[in-house]
Coordinates of C-alpha atoms and ligand atoms in Angstrom, one line a residue:
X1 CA 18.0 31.7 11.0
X2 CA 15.8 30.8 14.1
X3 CA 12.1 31.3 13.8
X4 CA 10.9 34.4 15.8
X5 CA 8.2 33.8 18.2
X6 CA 6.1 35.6 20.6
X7 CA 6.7 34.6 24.3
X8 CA 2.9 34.0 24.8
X9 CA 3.0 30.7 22.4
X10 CA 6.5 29.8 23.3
X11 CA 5.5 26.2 24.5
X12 CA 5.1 24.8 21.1
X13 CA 8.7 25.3 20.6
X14 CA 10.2 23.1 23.6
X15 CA 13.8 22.1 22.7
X16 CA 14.0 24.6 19.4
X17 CA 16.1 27.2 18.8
X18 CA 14.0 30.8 18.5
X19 CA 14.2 34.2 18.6
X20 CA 12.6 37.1 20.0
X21 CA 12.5 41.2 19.8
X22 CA 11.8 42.8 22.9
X23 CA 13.2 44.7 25.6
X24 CA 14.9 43.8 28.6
X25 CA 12.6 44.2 32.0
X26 CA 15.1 42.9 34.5
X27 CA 18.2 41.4 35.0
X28 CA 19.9 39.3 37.7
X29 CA 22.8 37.7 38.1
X30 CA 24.5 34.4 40.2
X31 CA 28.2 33.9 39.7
X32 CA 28.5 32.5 36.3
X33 CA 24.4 32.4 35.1
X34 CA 22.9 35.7 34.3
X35 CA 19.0 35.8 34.4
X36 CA 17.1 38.3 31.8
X37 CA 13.7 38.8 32.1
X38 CA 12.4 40.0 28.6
X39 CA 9.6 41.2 27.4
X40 CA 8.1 41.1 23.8
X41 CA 4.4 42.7 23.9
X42 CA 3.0 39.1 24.0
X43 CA 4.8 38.3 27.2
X44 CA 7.3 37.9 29.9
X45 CA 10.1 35.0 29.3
X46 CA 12.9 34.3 31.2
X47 CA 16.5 34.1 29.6
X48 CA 19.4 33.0 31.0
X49 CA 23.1 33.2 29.8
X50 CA 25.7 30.7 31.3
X51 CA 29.5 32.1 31.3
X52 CA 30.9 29.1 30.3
X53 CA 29.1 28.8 27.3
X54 CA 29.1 31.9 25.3
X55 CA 32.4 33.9 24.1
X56 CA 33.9 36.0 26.6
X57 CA 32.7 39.6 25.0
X58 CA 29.3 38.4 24.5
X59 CA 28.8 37.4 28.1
X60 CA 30.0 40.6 29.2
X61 CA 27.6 42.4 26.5
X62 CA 24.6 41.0 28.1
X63 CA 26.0 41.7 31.7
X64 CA 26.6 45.2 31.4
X65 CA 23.1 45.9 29.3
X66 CA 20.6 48.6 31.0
X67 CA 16.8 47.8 31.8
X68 CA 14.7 48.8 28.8
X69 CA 17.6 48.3 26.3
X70 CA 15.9 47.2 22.7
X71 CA 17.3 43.3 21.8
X72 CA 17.0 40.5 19.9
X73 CA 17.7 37.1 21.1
X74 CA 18.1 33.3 20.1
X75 CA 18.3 30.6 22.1
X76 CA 16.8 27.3 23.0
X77 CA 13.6 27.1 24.7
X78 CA 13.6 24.5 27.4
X79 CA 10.8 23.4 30.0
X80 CA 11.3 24.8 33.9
X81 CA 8.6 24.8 36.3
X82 CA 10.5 27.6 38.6
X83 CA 11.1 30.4 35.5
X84 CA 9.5 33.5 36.5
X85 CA 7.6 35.2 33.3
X86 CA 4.4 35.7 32.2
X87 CA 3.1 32.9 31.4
X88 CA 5.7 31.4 33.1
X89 CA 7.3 27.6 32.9
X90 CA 9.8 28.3 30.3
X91 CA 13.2 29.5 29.7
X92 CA 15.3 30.3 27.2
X93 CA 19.4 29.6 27.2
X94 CA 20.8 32.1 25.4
X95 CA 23.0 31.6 22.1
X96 CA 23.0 34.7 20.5
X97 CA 22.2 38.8 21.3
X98 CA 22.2 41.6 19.2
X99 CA 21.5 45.1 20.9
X100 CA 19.4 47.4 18.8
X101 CA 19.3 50.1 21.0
X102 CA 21.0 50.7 24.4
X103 CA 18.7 53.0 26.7
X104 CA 19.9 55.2 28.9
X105 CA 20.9 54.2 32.1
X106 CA 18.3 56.2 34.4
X107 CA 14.9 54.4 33.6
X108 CA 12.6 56.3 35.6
X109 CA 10.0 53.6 36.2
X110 CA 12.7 51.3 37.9
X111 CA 11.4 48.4 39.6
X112 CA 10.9 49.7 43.3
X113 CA 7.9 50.8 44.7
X114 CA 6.4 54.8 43.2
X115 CA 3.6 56.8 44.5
X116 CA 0.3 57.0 42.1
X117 CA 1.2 60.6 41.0
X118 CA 4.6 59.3 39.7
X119 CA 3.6 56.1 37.7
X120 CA 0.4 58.0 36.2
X121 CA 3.1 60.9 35.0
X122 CA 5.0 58.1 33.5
X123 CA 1.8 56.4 31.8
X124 CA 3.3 56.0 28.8
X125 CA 6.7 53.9 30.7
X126 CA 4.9 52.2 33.2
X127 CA 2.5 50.4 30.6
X128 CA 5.1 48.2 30.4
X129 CA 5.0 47.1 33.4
X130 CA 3.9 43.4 33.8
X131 CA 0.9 43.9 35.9
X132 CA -0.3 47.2 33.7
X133 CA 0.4 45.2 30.6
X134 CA -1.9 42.1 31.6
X135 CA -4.8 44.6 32.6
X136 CA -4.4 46.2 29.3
X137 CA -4.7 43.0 27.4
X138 CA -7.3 41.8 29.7
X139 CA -9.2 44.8 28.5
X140 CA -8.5 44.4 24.8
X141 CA -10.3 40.8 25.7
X142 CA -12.9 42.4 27.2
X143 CA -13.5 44.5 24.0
X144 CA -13.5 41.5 21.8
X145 CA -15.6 39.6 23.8
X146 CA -18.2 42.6 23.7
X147 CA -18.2 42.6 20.5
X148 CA -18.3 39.0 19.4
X149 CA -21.6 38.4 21.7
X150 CA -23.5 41.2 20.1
X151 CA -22.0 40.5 16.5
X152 CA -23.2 36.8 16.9
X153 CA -26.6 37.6 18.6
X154 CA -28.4 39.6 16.7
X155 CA -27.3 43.2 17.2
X156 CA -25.5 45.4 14.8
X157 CA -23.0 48.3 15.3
X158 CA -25.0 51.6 14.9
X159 CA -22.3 54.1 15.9
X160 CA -23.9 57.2 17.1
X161 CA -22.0 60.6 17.4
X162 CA -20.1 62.4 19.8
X163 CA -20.6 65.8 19.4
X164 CA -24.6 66.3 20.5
X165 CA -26.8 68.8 21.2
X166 CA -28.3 68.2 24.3
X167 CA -28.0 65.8 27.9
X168 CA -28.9 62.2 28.0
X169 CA -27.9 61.5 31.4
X170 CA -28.3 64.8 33.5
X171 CA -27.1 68.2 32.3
X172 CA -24.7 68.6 35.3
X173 CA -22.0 66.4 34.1
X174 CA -21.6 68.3 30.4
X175 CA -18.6 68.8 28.6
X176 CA -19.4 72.0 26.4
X177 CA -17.9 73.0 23.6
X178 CA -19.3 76.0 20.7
X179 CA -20.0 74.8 17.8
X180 CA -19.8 77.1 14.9
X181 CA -23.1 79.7 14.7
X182 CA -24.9 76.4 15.4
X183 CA -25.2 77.0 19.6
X184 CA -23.5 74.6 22.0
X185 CA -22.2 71.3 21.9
X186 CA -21.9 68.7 24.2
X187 CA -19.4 65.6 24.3
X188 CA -21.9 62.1 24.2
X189 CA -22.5 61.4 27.4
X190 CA -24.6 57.8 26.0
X191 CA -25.8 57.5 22.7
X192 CA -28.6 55.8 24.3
X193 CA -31.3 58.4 22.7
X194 CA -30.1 57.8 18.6
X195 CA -30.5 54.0 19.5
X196 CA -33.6 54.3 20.5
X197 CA -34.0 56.0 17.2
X198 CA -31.7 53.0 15.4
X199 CA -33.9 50.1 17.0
X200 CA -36.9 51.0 15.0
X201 CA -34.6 50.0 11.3
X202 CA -32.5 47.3 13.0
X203 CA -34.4 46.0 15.9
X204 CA -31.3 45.4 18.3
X205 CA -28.2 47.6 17.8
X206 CA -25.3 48.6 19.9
X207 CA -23.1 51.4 19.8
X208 CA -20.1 51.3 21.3
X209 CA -17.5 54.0 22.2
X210 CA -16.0 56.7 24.3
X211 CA -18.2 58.1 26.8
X212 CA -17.5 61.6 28.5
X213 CA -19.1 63.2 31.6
X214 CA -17.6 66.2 33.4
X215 CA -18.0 64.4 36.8
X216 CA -16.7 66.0 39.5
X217 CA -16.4 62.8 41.6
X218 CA -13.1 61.5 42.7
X219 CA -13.7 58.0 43.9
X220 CA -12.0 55.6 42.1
X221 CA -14.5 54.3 40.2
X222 CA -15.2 57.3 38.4
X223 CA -13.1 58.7 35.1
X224 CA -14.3 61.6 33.0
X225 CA -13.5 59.8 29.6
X226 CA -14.5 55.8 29.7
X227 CA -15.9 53.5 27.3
X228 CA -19.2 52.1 27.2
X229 CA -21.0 49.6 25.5
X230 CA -24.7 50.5 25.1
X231 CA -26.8 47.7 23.4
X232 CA -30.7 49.0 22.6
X233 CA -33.6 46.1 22.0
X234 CA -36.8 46.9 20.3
X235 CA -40.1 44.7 21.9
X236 CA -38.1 44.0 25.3
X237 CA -39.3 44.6 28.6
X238 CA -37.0 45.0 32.0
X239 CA -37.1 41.0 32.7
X240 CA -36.1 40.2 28.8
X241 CA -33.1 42.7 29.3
X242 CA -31.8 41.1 32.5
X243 CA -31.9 38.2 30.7
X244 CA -30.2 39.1 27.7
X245 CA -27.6 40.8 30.4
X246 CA -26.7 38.2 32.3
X247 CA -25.6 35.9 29.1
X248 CA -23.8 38.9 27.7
X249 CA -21.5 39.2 31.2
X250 CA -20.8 35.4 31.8
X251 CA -19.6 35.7 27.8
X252 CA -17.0 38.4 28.4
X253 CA -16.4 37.0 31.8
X254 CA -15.4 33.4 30.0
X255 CA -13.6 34.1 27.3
X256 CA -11.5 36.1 29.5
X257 CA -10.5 32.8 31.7
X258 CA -10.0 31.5 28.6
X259 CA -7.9 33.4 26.4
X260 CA -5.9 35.7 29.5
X261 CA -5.9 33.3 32.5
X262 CA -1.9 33.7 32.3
X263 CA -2.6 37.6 32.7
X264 CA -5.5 37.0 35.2
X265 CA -2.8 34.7 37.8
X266 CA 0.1 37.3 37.2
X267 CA -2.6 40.1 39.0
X268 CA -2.8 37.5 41.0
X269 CA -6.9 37.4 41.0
X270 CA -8.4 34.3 42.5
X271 CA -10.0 32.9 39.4
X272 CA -11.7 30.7 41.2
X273 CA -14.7 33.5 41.7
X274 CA -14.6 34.0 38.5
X275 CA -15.1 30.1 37.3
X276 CA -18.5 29.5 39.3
X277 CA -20.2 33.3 37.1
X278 CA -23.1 31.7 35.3
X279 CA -26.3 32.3 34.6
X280 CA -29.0 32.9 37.1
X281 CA -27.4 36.5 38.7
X282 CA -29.6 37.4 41.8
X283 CA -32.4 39.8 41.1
X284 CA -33.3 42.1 44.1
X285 CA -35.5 45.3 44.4
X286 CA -34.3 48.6 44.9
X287 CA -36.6 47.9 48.0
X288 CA -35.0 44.6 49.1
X289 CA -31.8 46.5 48.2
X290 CA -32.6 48.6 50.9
X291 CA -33.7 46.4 53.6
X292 CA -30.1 44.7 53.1
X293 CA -28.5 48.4 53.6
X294 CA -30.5 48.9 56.8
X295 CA -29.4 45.6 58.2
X296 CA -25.7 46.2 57.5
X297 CA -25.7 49.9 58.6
X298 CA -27.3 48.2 62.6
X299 CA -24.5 45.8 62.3
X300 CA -22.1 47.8 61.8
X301 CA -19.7 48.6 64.7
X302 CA -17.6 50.6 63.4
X303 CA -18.9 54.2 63.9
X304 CA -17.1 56.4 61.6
X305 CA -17.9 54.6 58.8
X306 CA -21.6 53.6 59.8
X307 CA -22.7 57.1 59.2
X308 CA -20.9 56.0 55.2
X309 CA -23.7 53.4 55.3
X310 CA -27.0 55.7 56.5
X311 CA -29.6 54.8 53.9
X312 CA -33.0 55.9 53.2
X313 CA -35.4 54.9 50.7
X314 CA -35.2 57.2 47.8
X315 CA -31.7 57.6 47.9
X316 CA -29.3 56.8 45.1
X317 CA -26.7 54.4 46.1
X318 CA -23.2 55.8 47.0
X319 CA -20.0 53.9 46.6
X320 CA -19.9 52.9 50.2
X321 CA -23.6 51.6 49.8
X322 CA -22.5 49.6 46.4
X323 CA -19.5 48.3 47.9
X324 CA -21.1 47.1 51.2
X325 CA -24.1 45.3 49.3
X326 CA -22.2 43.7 46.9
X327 CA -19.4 42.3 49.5
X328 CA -21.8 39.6 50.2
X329 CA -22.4 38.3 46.9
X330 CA -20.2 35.8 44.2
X331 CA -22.1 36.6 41.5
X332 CA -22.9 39.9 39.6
X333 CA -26.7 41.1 41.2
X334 CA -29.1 42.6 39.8
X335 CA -31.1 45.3 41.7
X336 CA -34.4 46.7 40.0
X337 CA -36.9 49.0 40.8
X338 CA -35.3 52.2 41.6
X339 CA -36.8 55.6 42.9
X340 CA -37.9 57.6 39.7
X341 CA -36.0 60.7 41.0
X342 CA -33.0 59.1 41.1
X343 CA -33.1 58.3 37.5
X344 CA -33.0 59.4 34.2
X345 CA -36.0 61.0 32.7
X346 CA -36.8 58.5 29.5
X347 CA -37.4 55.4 32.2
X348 CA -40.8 53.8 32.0
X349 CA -42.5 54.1 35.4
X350 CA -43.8 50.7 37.5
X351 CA -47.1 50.1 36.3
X352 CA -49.1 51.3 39.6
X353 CA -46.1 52.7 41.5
X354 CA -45.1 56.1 39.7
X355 CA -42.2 56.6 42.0
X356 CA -40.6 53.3 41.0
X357 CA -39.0 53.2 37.9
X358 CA -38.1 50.0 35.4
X359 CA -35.2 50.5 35.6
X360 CA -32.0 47.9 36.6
X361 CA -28.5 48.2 37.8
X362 CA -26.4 45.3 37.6
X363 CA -23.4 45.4 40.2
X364 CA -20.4 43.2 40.2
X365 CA -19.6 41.0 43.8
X366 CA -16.6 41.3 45.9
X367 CA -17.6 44.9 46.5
X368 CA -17.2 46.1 42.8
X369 CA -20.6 47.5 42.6
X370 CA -22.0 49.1 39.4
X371 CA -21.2 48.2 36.0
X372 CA -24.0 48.2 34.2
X373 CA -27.1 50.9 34.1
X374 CA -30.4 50.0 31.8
X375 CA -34.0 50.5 31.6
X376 CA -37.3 50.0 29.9
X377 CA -37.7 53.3 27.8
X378 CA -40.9 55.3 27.9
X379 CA -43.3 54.7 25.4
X380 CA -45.9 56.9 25.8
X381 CA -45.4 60.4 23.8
X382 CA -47.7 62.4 26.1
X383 CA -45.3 61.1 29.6
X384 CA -42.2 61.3 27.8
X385 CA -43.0 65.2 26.7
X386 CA -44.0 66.0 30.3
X387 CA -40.4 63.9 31.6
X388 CA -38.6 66.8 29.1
X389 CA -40.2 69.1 30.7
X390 CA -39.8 68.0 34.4
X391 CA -36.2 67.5 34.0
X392 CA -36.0 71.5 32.0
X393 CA -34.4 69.4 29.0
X394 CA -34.9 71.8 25.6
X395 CA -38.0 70.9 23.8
X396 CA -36.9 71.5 20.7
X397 CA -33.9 69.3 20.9
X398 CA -35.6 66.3 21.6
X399 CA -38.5 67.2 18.8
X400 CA -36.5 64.1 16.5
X401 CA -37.0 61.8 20.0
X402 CA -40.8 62.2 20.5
X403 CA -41.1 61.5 16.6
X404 CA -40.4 57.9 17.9
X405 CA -43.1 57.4 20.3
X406 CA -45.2 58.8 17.7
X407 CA -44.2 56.2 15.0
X408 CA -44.3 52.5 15.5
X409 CA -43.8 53.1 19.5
X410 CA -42.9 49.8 21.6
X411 CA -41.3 48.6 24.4
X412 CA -38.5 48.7 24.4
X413 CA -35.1 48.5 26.7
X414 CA -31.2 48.9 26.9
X415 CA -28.4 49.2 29.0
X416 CA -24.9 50.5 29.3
X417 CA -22.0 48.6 30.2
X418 CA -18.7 50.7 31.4
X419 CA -15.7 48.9 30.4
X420 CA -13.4 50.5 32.8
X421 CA -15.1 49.2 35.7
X422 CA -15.7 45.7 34.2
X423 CA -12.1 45.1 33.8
X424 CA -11.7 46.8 37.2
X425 CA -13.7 44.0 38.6
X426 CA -12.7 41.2 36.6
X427 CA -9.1 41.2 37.0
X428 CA -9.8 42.3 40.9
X429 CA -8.4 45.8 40.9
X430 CA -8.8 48.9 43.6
X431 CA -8.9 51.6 41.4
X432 CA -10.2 52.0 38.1
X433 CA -7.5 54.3 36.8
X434 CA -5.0 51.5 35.9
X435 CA -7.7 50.3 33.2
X436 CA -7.7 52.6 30.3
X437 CA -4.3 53.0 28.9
X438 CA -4.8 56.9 29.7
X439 CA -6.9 57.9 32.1
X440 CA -8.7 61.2 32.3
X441 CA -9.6 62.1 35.8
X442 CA -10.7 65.8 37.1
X443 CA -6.9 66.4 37.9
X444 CA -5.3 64.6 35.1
X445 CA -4.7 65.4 31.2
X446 CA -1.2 64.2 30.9
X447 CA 0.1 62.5 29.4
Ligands
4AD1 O1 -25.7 54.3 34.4 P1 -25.2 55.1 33.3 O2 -25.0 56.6 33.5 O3 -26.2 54.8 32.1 C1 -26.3 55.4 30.9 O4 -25.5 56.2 30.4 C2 -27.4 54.9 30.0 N1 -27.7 55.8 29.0 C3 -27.0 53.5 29.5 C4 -28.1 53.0 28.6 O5 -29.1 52.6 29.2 N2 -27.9 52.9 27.3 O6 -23.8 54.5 32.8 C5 -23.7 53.2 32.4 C6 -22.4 52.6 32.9 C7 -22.3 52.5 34.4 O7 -22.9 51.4 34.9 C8 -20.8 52.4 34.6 O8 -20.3 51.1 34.3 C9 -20.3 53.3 33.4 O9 -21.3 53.4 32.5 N3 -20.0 54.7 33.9 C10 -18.8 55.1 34.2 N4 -17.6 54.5 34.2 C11 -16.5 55.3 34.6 N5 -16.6 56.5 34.9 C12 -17.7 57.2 35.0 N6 -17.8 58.5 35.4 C13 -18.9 56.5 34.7 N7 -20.2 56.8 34.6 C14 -20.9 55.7 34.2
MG2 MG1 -25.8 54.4 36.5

């Protein structure tokens, strides 16, 4: 019997018989050559079945078969630079095809155009899609790429839990929950606080998991359930931690051109951008930052969205701001220096200018904008207790926390990189929905 492949290796077996298990994504026909576009997990291959060549009743098997229908096929791989697929260049002239299971004729994610609220009802069909399938496996990369540049420099997986007893990151975006006779609960929002607590047995750790905050913004780069990637460095200031940032984003960012460049040209992102990421990214105050605002929001001719672009210092940034700085960069940027208010309250203040904190953003180009947050952490006990207090955080919840200033206390930094929007930017995307395989958004639990 012929060897069965997977479609994304199938140019090692030019002029072989193979076969594959898939499921048929499309099908065409002209006169006596009928064109299958099939699809196996690994890819998208085209296979084509010539009248003149097979028996009469297979021929008409294969003609009358519905979109989705479950097969397995052999058949000759050849070399052709026009055969559509993913990743594309190769064909396969079909010898032999067995149904296992015929769908039903009404696919409901056909190929013509649906509105949003349609193909995220049908999440679970229109992964299949090819340009859902290649952000999903982009992702995976993503994931492994994460993990191999922490695994091999240093850090080790601390993972830190998900049910918690108090905010990290603001106590307006909490999921609650009761827990037991024990109080409330609250889904992780960062497990940034027990890896502060890890760094002091490991040094530098990473934790690495689902991420939830009850956010009641609807822009698209905002989800309620994301993943995030929060590494945690013991004796490392804000400049060390840019550093160790940038090498950790050109890593993910290469071994993605590397390993899904097939995906990345079937999204059709200019990869081009993506090539020339390297070490040095820009690094620009929160002041600079702001300078740059002011110029674009004079420039700007356009007056309903100017007002969009109306900054003042001690502002966070909102998406129009993030989108309009980072149009006019290549390269990820980073932008330091924020207003303390702005921030969380466990960020180390500039030394002489209290209402700047050491804290960093980096933003991806092309308009992107945010994907990472970090910050030195406060070492002091005495500042960190008033923060708690400043910010109405409950003392006794965060008794374990001061322990750590109190023990061994150092510099030390982090940062927390949201995998959603990474992939968002990387394969060029609009909305960050598409990047999860489910997405949970304020109007959106299903499927
Ligand atoms: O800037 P954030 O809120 O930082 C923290 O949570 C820190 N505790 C991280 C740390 O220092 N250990 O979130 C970090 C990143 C953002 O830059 C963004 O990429 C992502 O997490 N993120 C979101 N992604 C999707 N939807 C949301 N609602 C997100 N909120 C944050
Ligand atoms: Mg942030």
């Amino acid at each position: 019997m012929a060897s069965l492949i997977q479609i994304d290796r199938i140019q090692d077996y030019t002029g072989q018989e193979v076969r594959i298990e898939g499921w048929v994504y499309h099908k065409t026909h002209k006169g006596k050559l009928l064109f299958l576009l099939i699809r196996d997990g690994y890819g998208f291959v085209q296979c084509v079945a010539f009248k003149n060549d097979l028996p009469e009743e297979l021929f008409q098997k294969i003609l009358k078969i519905p979109q989705e229908s479950s097969v397995v096929i052999t058949g000759v791989v050849r070399e052709d630079k026009r055969a559509p697929g993913i990743p594309g260049g190769f064909e396969i002239g079909i010898t032999g095809f067995e149904v296992v299971h015929q769908s039903i004729d009404d696919y409901p994610v056909a190929l013509k155009e649906h509105g949003v609220d349609f193909v995220l009802d049908h999440r679970h069909l229109w992964i299949r899609m090819p340009s859902q399938w290649a952000i999903l496996r982009i992702r995976a990369t993503v994931i492994q790429a994460i993990r191999e540049w922490l695994d091999n420099n240093g850090f080790i997986n601390m993972d830190t839990p998900i049910l918690t007893p108090a905010a990290c990151e603001g106590t307006t975006t909490l999921f609650e929950t009761q827990y037991f006779d024990e109080g409330k609960a609250y889904l992780a929002q960062s497990g940034q606080l027990y890896n502060e607590a890890n760094i002091f047995a490991f040094k530098k750790v990473y934790c690495f998991g689902p991420t939830f905050r009850a956010e009641k913004s609807k822009t698209r780069r905002h989800l309620t359930e994301f993943w995030m990637v929060e590494p945690e460095i013991a004796f490392c200031d804000l400049d060390q931690l840019m550093d160790i940032e940038e090498q950790f984003v050109t890593y993910i960012v290469k071994k993605v051109l590397i390993e899904r460049k097939a995906e990345l040209r079937s999204l059709n992102r200019d990869v081009a951008i993506l090539e020339q990421i390297e070490p040095p990214f820009p690094r620009i105050s929160y002041d600079q930052a702001v300078e740059i605002l002011k110029e674009i929001y004079e420039s700007n001719e356009d007056k309903d969205n100017r007002e969009l672009l109306k900054f003042d210092w001690g502002m966070d940034f909102g998406s129009p701001h993030e989108t309009a700085l980072t149009e006019k960069f290549s390269k990820p940027v980073f932008v330091y220096g924020y207003p303390t208010q702005v921030k969380a309250f466990y960020m180390e203040p500039w030394q002489g200018r209290p209402e700047v904190s050491k804290s960093v953003d980096l933003l991806a180009p092309e308009g992107y904008g945010e994907i990472i947050g970090g910050s030195e952490r406060i070492s002091n006990p005495d500042l960190l207790l008033d923060r708690i207090r400043q910010h109405g955080l409950p003392e006794n919840a965060f008794k374990w926390y001061l322990d750590l200033r109190k023990y061994g206390s150092v510099p030390h930094s982090g940062f927390g990189l949201g995998v959603e929007r990474t992939v968002a930017w990387i394969c060029g995307l609009h909305h960050i929905r598409e990047t999860i395989p489910y997405p949970r958004t304020i109007k959106r639990i299903y499927p």
